[in-house]
Short mmCIF file of C-alpha atoms in Angstrom, two decimals:
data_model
loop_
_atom_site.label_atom_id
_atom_site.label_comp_id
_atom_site.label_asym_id
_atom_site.label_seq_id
_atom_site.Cartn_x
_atom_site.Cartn_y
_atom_site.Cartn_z
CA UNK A 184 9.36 13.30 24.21
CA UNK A 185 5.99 12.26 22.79
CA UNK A 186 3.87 15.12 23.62
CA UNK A 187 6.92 17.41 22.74
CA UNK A 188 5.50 18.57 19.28
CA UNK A 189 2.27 18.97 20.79
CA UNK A 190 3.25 21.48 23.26
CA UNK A 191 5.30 23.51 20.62
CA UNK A 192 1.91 23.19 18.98
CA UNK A 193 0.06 24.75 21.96
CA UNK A 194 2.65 27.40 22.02
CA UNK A 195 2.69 28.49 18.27
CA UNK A 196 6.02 27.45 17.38
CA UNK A 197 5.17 24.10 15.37
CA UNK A 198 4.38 26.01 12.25
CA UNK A 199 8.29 27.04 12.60
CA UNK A 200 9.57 23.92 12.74
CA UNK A 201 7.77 22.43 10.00
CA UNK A 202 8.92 25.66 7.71
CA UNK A 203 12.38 25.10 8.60
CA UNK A 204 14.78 23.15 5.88
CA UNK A 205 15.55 20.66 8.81
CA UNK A 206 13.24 17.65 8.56
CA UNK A 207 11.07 17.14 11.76
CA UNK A 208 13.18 13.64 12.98
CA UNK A 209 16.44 16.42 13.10
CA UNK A 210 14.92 18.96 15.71
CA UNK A 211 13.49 15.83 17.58
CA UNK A 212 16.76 14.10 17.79
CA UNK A 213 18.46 17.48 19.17
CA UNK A 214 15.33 17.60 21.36
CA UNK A 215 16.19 14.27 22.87
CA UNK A 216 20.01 14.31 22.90
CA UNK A 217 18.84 17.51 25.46
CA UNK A 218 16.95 15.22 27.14
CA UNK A 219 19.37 12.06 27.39
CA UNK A 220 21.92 14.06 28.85
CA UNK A 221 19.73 15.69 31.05
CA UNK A 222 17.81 12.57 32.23
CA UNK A 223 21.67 10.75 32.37
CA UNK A 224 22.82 13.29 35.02
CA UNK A 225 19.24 12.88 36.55
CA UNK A 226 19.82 9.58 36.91
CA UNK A 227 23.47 9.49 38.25
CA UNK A 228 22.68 12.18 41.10
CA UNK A 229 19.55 9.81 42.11
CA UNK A 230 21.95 6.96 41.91
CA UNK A 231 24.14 8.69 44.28
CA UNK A 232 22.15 10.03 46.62
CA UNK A 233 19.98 6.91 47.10
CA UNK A 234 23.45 4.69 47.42
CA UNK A 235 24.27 7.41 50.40
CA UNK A 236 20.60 7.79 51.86
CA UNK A 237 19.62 3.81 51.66
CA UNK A 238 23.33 2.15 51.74
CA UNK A 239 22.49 0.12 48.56
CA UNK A 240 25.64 -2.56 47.87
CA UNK A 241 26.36 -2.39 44.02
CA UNK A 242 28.10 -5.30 42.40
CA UNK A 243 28.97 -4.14 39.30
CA UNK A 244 31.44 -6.50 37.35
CA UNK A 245 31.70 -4.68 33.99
CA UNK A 246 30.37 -0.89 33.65
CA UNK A 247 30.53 -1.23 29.44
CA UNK A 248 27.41 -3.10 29.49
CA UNK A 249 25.97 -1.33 32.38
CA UNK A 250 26.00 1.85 30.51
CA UNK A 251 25.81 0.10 27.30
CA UNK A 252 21.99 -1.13 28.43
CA UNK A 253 21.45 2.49 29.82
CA UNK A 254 21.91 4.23 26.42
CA UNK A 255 20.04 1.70 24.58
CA UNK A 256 17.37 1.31 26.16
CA UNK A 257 17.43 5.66 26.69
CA UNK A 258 17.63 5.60 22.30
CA UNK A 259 14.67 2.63 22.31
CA UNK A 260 12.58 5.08 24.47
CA UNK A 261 13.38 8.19 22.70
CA UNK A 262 12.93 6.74 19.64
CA UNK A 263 9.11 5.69 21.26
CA UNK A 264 8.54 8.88 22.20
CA UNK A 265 9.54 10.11 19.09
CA UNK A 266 6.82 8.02 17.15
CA UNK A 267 4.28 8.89 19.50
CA UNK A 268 5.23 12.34 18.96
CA UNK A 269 3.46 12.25 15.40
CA UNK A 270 0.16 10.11 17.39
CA UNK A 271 0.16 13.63 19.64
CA UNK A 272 -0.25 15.64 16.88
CA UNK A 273 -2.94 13.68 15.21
CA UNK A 274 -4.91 12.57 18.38
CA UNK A 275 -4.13 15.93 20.06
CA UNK A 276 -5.56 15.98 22.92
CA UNK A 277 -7.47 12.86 23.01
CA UNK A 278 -3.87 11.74 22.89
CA UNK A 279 -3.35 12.76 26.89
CA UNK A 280 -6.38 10.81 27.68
CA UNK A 281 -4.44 7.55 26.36
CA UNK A 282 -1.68 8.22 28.73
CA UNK A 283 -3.29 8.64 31.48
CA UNK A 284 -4.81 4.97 30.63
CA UNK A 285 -1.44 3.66 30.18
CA UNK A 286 0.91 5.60 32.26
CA UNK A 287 0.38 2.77 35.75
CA UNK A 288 -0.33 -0.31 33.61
CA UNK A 289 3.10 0.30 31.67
CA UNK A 290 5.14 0.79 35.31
CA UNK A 291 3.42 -2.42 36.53
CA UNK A 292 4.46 -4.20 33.51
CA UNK A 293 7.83 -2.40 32.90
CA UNK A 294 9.37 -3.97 36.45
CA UNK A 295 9.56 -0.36 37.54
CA UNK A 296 8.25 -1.60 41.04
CA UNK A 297 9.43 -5.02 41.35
CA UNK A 298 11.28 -7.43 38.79
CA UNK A 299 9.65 -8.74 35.66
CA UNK A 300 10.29 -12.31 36.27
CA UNK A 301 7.35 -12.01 39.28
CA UNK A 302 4.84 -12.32 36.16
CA UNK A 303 3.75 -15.21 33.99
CA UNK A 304 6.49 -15.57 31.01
CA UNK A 305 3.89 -14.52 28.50
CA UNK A 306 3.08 -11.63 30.29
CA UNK A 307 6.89 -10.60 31.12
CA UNK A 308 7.42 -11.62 27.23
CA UNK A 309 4.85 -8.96 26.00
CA UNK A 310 5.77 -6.23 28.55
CA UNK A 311 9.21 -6.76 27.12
CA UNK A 312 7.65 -4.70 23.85
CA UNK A 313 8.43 -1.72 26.27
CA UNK A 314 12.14 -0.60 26.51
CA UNK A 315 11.71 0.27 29.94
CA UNK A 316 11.08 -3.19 30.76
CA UNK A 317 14.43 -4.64 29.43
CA UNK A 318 16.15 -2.08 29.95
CA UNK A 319 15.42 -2.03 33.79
CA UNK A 320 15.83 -5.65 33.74
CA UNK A 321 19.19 -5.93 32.29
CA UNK A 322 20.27 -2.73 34.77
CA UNK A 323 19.31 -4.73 37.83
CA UNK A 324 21.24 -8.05 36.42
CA UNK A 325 24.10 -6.35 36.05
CA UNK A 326 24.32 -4.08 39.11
CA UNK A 327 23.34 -6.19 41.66
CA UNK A 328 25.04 -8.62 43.50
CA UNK A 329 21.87 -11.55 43.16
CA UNK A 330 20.86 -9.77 40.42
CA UNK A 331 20.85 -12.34 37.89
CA UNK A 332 18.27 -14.64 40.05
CA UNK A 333 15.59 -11.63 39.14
CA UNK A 334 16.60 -11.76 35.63
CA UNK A 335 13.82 -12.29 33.32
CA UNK A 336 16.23 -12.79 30.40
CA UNK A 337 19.72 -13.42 29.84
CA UNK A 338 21.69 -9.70 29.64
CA UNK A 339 23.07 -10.30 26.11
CA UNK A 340 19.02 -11.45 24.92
CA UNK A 341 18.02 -8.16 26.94
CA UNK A 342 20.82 -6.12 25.06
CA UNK A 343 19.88 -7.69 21.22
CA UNK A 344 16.47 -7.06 22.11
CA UNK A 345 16.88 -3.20 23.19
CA UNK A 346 19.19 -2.61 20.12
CA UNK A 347 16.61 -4.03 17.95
CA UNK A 348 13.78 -1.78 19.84
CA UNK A 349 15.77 1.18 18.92
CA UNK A 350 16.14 0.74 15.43
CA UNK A 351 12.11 -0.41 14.64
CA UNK A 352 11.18 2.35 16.96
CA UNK A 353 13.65 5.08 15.61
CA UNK A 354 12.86 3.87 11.98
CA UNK A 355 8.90 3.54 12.61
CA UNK A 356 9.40 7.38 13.75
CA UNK A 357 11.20 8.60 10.68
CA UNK A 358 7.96 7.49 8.68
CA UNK A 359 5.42 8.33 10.86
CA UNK A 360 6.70 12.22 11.34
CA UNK A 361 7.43 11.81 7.09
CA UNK A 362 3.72 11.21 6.97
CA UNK A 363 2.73 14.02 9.42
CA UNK A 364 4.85 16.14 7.38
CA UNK A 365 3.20 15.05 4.40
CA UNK A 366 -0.11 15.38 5.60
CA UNK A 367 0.58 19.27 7.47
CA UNK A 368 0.88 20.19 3.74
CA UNK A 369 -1.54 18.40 1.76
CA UNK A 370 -4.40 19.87 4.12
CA UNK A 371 -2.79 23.07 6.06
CA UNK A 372 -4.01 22.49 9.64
CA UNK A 373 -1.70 20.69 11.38
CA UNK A 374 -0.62 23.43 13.14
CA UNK A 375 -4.67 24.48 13.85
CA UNK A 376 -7.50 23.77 16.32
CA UNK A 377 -8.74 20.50 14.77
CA UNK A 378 -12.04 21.64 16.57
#
């Protein structure tokens, strides 16, 4: 989602989108409601396939919060990558060097490869700035049978946490593309080769 607006750049389209009467957060959100629904039936054919391929035992006791944590911590993520979005456009493409700096420290610290409670609390407690990381936890707590020994947090904590995530990230986005905006058309080369 975050390099989204640089690659319409690249293409030639960004100049139409920022000419269009929709604001900039309005084609992002219908550029990530794409993208939930696509990563949610992503994620449900993995889900199968690995349950069939590696007999995984789920012990799911209530689905509401399972999928309640999924969709939150999918909005605290898009709503990430939709503030970053605006970072793309000003770093451009210094901005892909970044990632590649933070793309394997943010798995490590996300518990993408092993739970989040393995690390110091301090540690887990900043890596749990990153949706991923409570999101993931929460997901494990609740669909595993000895999930909740893994837990780094308690699932309600995890689930106030992700909804708050989603609304600084979503609103932190709203002013940071406002201020993109603002700045395409005070100097007229957003949409240009910054050299």
């Amino acid at each position: 989602m975050s390099s989204q607006l640089y690659w319409e750049k690249e293409q030639g389209n960004l100049a139409l989108y920022i000419l269009a009467p929709a604001p900039l957060m309005a084609i992002l959100l219908g550029m990530a409601v794409g993208g939930a629904v696509a990563t949610t039936l992503r994620a449900l054919v993995f889900t199968f396939l690995g349950t069939l391929v590696f007999h995984v035992t789920f012990s799911v006791a209530a689905w509401l919060p399972l999928f309640g944590v999924f969709f939150l911590a999918l909005a605290a993520l898009y709503g990430l990558g939709m503030m970053f979005a605006s970072l793309f456009l000003l770093l451009s493409r210094e901005a892909w060097h970044l990632v590649a700096l933070f793309q394997e420290p943010v798995y490590l610290l996300s518990g993408f490869y092993f739970p989040v409670k393995s690390f110091p609390f301090w540690v887990a407690a900043a890596a749990s700035l990153i949706p991923l990381t409570m999101g993931l936890d929460a997901m494990r707590q609740l669909a595993f049978p000895d999930g909740t020994q893994y837990g780094f947090l308690p699932v309600g904590w995890e689930i106030a946490g992700l909804a708050g995530l989603s609304v600084l990230f979503i609103v932190a986005a709203r002013y940071l593309l406002a201020y993109m905006e603002r700045l395409a058309k005070q100097e007229a080369r957003l949409t240009e080769s910054r050299g």
